[in-house]
Every structure is written in structure tokens, then in C-alpha cells.
CSV table of C-alpha atoms in Angstrom, one decimal:
chain,number,residue,atom,x,y,z
A,1,ALA,CA,-48.0,-135.9,-113.9
A,2,GLN,CA,-47.7,-132.8,-114.6
A,3,GLU,CA,-44.2,-132.2,-114.4
A,4,LEU,CA,-43.7,-135.4,-116.9
A,5,GLU,CA,-46.6,-133.4,-119.4
A,6,GLN,CA,-43.7,-130.8,-119.2
A,7,ASP,CA,-40.8,-132.3,-119.2
A,8,ALA,CA,-39.8,-132.2,-123.0
A,9,GLY,CA,-37.2,-134.7,-122.5
A,10,VAL,CA,-39.4,-137.5,-121.7
A,11,ARG,CA,-41.2,-138.8,-124.7
A,12,VAL,CA,-42.9,-141.9,-123.5
A,13,VAL,CA,-43.3,-143.3,-120.0
A,14,VAL,CA,-42.8,-146.8,-118.9
A,15,PHE,CA,-44.9,-147.9,-115.9
A,16,THR,CA,-43.7,-151.0,-114.3
A,17,GLY,CA,-43.4,-152.8,-111.0
A,18,ALA,CA,-40.8,-153.3,-108.5
A,19,GLY,CA,-40.2,-156.8,-108.6
A,20,ASP,CA,-40.9,-160.4,-111.2
A,21,GLU,CA,-43.4,-161.0,-108.7
A,22,ALA,CA,-46.5,-158.4,-109.5
A,23,PHE,CA,-46.9,-154.9,-111.3
A,24,SER,CA,-49.6,-154.4,-108.3
A,25,ALA,CA,-51.9,-156.9,-106.6
A,26,GLY,CA,-54.1,-153.6,-106.3
A,27,ALA,CA,-55.0,-151.9,-103.1
A,28,ASP,CA,-54.1,-153.5,-99.7
A,29,ILE,CA,-57.6,-154.7,-98.0
A,30,LYS,CA,-56.5,-153.9,-94.7
A,31,ASP,CA,-56.8,-150.2,-95.5
A,32,PHE,CA,-60.5,-150.3,-96.2
A,33,ASP,CA,-61.8,-149.2,-92.7
A,34,ARG,CA,-59.4,-146.7,-92.6
A,35,TYR,CA,-60.1,-145.5,-96.1
A,36,ARG,CA,-63.8,-147.1,-97.4
A,37,SER,CA,-65.3,-147.3,-93.9
A,38,ASP,CA,-67.9,-144.4,-95.1
A,39,SER,CA,-69.3,-142.6,-98.0
A,40,ALA,CA,-67.4,-139.8,-97.4
A,41,LYS,CA,-63.7,-141.6,-96.9
A,42,ALA,CA,-65.1,-143.2,-99.5
A,43,LYS,CA,-65.4,-140.6,-102.4
A,44,VAL,CA,-62.3,-139.0,-101.4
A,45,TYR,CA,-60.5,-141.9,-102.1
A,46,ALA,CA,-62.2,-142.7,-105.4
A,47,ALA,CA,-61.3,-139.4,-105.6
A,48,ALA,CA,-57.8,-139.8,-105.5
A,49,PHE,CA,-58.0,-143.0,-107.3
A,50,ASP,CA,-59.6,-141.6,-110.1
A,51,GLY,CA,-57.7,-139.3,-110.4
A,52,ALA,CA,-54.5,-140.8,-110.8
A,53,LEU,CA,-55.8,-142.9,-113.7
A,54,ASP,CA,-57.2,-140.5,-115.7
A,55,ALA,CA,-54.3,-137.9,-115.5
A,56,THR,CA,-52.2,-140.9,-116.6
A,57,GLU,CA,-55.0,-141.7,-119.7
A,58,ALA,CA,-54.7,-138.1,-120.1
A,59,LEU,CA,-50.6,-137.6,-120.8
A,60,SER,CA,-49.9,-136.8,-124.4
A,61,LYS,CA,-46.9,-138.7,-124.2
A,62,PRO,CA,-47.0,-142.3,-124.9
A,63,THR,CA,-47.6,-144.4,-122.1
A,64,VAL,CA,-46.3,-148.2,-121.9
A,65,CYS,CA,-47.3,-151.0,-118.8
A,66,LEU,CA,-44.2,-153.6,-118.3
A,67,ILE,CA,-46.5,-155.9,-116.4
A,68,LYS,CA,-44.6,-158.9,-114.5
A,69,GLY,CA,-46.6,-161.1,-112.0
A,70,PHE,CA,-49.8,-160.1,-110.6
A,71,CYS,CA,-51.8,-157.1,-111.9
A,72,VAL,CA,-55.1,-157.4,-110.1
A,73,GLY,CA,-57.2,-154.7,-109.0
A,74,GLY,CA,-56.4,-151.2,-108.4
A,75,GLY,CA,-53.2,-152.3,-110.4
A,76,CYS,CA,-55.3,-153.9,-113.4
A,77,GLU,CA,-56.9,-150.7,-113.4
A,78,LEU,CA,-54.0,-148.4,-114.0
A,79,ALA,CA,-52.7,-150.6,-116.4
A,80,MET,CA,-55.6,-150.2,-118.5
A,81,ALA,CA,-55.0,-146.5,-118.5
A,82,THR,CA,-51.9,-147.1,-120.2
A,83,ASP,CA,-51.9,-146.6,-123.7
A,84,ILE,CA,-49.8,-149.8,-124.5
A,85,ARG,CA,-49.6,-152.7,-122.4
A,86,VAL,CA,-46.9,-155.4,-122.5
A,87,ALA,CA,-47.0,-158.6,-120.1
A,88,ALA,CA,-44.2,-160.8,-119.1
A,89,ASN,CA,-45.6,-164.8,-119.5
A,90,ASN,CA,-46.0,-165.7,-115.6
A,91,SER,CA,-48.3,-162.7,-115.3
A,92,ARG,CA,-52.0,-162.9,-114.1
A,93,PHE,CA,-55.0,-160.2,-113.9
A,94,GLY,CA,-58.1,-159.6,-112.7
A,95,ILE,CA,-60.5,-157.0,-111.0
A,96,PRO,CA,-62.2,-159.2,-107.6
A,97,VAL,CA,-64.1,-156.5,-106.5
A,98,ALA,CA,-67.5,-159.3,-106.7
A,99,ARG,CA,-65.3,-160.6,-103.7
A,100,LEU,CA,-64.7,-157.5,-101.7
A,101,GLY,CA,-68.4,-156.2,-102.1
A,102,ILE,CA,-67.1,-153.4,-103.8
A,103,LEU,CA,-67.4,-151.6,-107.2
A,104,VAL,CA,-65.4,-150.6,-110.0
A,105,GLY,CA,-65.4,-146.9,-111.1
A,106,TYR,CA,-67.4,-145.1,-114.4
A,107,GLY,CA,-64.0,-144.7,-115.9
A,108,GLU,CA,-62.5,-148.1,-115.0
A,109,MET,CA,-65.8,-149.9,-116.6
A,110,ARG,CA,-65.1,-147.5,-119.8
A,111,ARG,CA,-61.6,-148.5,-119.9
A,112,LEU,CA,-62.4,-152.3,-119.3
A,113,VAL,CA,-64.9,-152.6,-121.8
A,114,ASN,CA,-63.4,-150.5,-124.3
A,115,LEU,CA,-60.1,-152.9,-124.2
A,116,VAL,CA,-62.0,-156.3,-124.3
A,117,GLY,CA,-65.9,-155.6,-125.0
A,118,PRO,CA,-68.5,-156.1,-122.3
A,119,GLY,CA,-68.7,-160.1,-122.6
A,120,ASN,CA,-65.4,-160.8,-121.3
A,121,ALA,CA,-65.7,-157.5,-118.9
A,122,SER,CA,-68.5,-159.2,-117.5
A,123,TYR,CA,-66.7,-162.5,-117.3
A,124,ILE,CA,-63.7,-160.8,-114.9
A,125,LEU,CA,-65.7,-158.4,-113.2
A,126,LEU,CA,-68.5,-160.7,-112.2
A,127,SER,CA,-66.5,-164.1,-111.7
A,128,GLY,CA,-63.9,-162.3,-109.7
A,129,ARG,CA,-61.1,-165.1,-111.5
A,130,LEU,CA,-58.3,-164.6,-112.5
A,131,ILE,CA,-56.9,-164.8,-116.1
A,132,ASP,CA,-53.4,-165.6,-117.3
A,133,ALA,CA,-51.1,-163.7,-120.1
A,134,GLN,CA,-52.5,-165.3,-122.6
A,135,GLU,CA,-55.7,-165.1,-122.2
A,136,ALA,CA,-55.2,-161.1,-121.3
A,137,LEU,CA,-53.6,-161.6,-125.3
A,138,ARG,CA,-56.4,-163.1,-126.6
A,139,ILE,CA,-59.1,-161.0,-125.6
A,140,GLY,CA,-57.2,-157.8,-126.4
A,141,LEU,CA,-56.3,-157.0,-122.1
A,142,VAL,CA,-52.6,-156.2,-123.0
A,143,HIS,CA,-51.2,-156.3,-127.0
A,144,ARG,CA,-47.9,-158.4,-126.5
A,145,VAL,CA,-46.5,-161.8,-124.2
A,146,LEU,CA,-43.4,-162.1,-123.6
A,147,THR,CA,-40.5,-163.9,-121.4
A,148,LEU,CA,-39.6,-163.0,-118.2
A,149,ASP,CA,-36.0,-163.0,-119.9
A,150,GLU,CA,-37.4,-161.0,-122.9
A,151,ILE,CA,-40.0,-158.6,-121.1
A,152,LYS,CA,-37.0,-155.7,-120.0
A,153,ASP,CA,-35.7,-155.2,-123.2
A,154,GLY,CA,-38.8,-155.5,-125.2
A,155,SER,CA,-40.9,-153.1,-123.4
A,156,TYR,CA,-38.1,-150.5,-123.5
A,157,ASP,CA,-37.0,-151.4,-127.4
A,158,LEU,CA,-40.8,-149.9,-127.8
A,159,ALA,CA,-40.9,-147.3,-125.7
A,160,LEU,CA,-37.4,-145.8,-127.7
A,161,GLU,CA,-38.7,-146.5,-131.0
A,162,MET,CA,-41.3,-144.7,-129.7
A,163,ALA,CA,-39.5,-142.0,-128.5
A,164,SER,CA,-37.8,-141.3,-131.9
A,165,LEU,CA,-41.4,-140.5,-133.7
A,166,ALA,CA,-42.7,-137.5,-133.8
A,167,PRO,CA,-45.0,-135.9,-130.4
A,168,LEU,CA,-47.2,-133.8,-132.2
A,169,SER,CA,-48.5,-136.8,-133.8
A,170,HIS,CA,-48.5,-139.0,-130.5
A,171,ARG,CA,-50.4,-135.7,-128.2
A,172,ARG,CA,-52.8,-135.6,-131.6
A,173,ASN,CA,-53.5,-139.1,-132.0
A,174,LYS,CA,-54.2,-139.3,-128.5
A,175,GLN,CA,-56.5,-137.0,-128.2
A,176,ILE,CA,-58.2,-138.1,-131.1
A,177,LEU,CA,-58.4,-141.8,-129.9
A,178,GLN,CA,-59.9,-140.2,-126.5
A,179,THR,CA,-63.0,-138.7,-128.0
A,180,VAL,CA,-64.2,-141.9,-130.7
């Protein structure tokens, strides 16, 4: 994040997954014993994860999340740390922590509630269910839904349009948005 922040040639940052099937399916449950099996390990894991999300959110440059397929758990939490989320119509969202017996962090909870409101946040967290792209759009989790054929061009066109705008305005507006 620090390199992106300091590079004047970078005006907008686009986050995307590797393919059409998943933006991110979240943390690998098989690694939980290795990284979360006791409170000391869990604190280290949480600090690293929260630090990455906080750094993403704190970037002074606009961030766009291009989401295709599954956007679940930590992947959904990363998407929520970006400024604008554009989803393909095959996307599915959720934070199924109730199925795993774990909690979301305070920052992640704040982002979720700020985006979708307390009622929808309760549904997402307490049901453990996944929602489709249209439902995510309806509740405010994403800003736009496009087809798989449209999403790459639509997201990058938006990023290019934003990159042509005033960086100082972006920086100051983001600072103000983070204080309200």
C-alpha cells in the first residue's frame, strides 16, 4: 500500500481476483489451526489481516473492486475496504463466520454496517447465507452489477474516468468520508 501511495503515476487502484469463479473465497479453513489455534496466534493473524484492510481503506487514491464469482469471508471484507465495488452477475457474497464459530473484527463490522445498515448486516452475519449480486446491489454492498462480458471494460472505464479527475479532490474527499 505504501508503494501505491507514493507512486504519483498511480491514480486509481483496481482490485480483482484471478478468474471468473472467485474474487476471493476468504481464508483457507485448513490453515485455521496453524494461524488461529490459540489467542496469541489469533492476535497476530488479526493484526496482519486488519492491517491489510485498514491500509486498503486508508489509501488516498480511489479504489475499485472488480468482483467475479465468490466474494466470501475475508474476500468480502477486503471488498468492503475499497471505495467502489462493481460485481459480475455471477457474484455471490457472504461472511459465514457463524458457520465457523469465529467473529468478524470491529473494523470489518463497521464497514459492513456502514454499507448495508444494521438489519442487513445482521442477516449476512447471523444467517451465514450467501447473497447474489442483485441482492448485494439492492442492499448497498455493491454499486453496480454487470455481465461477465461487461465487467472488465465497465470497471476499467470507471477507473480511467476517475484517474482523469483531481487527485487532491480525491484525497480530501476520502479523508472527509472516513470521518463521518
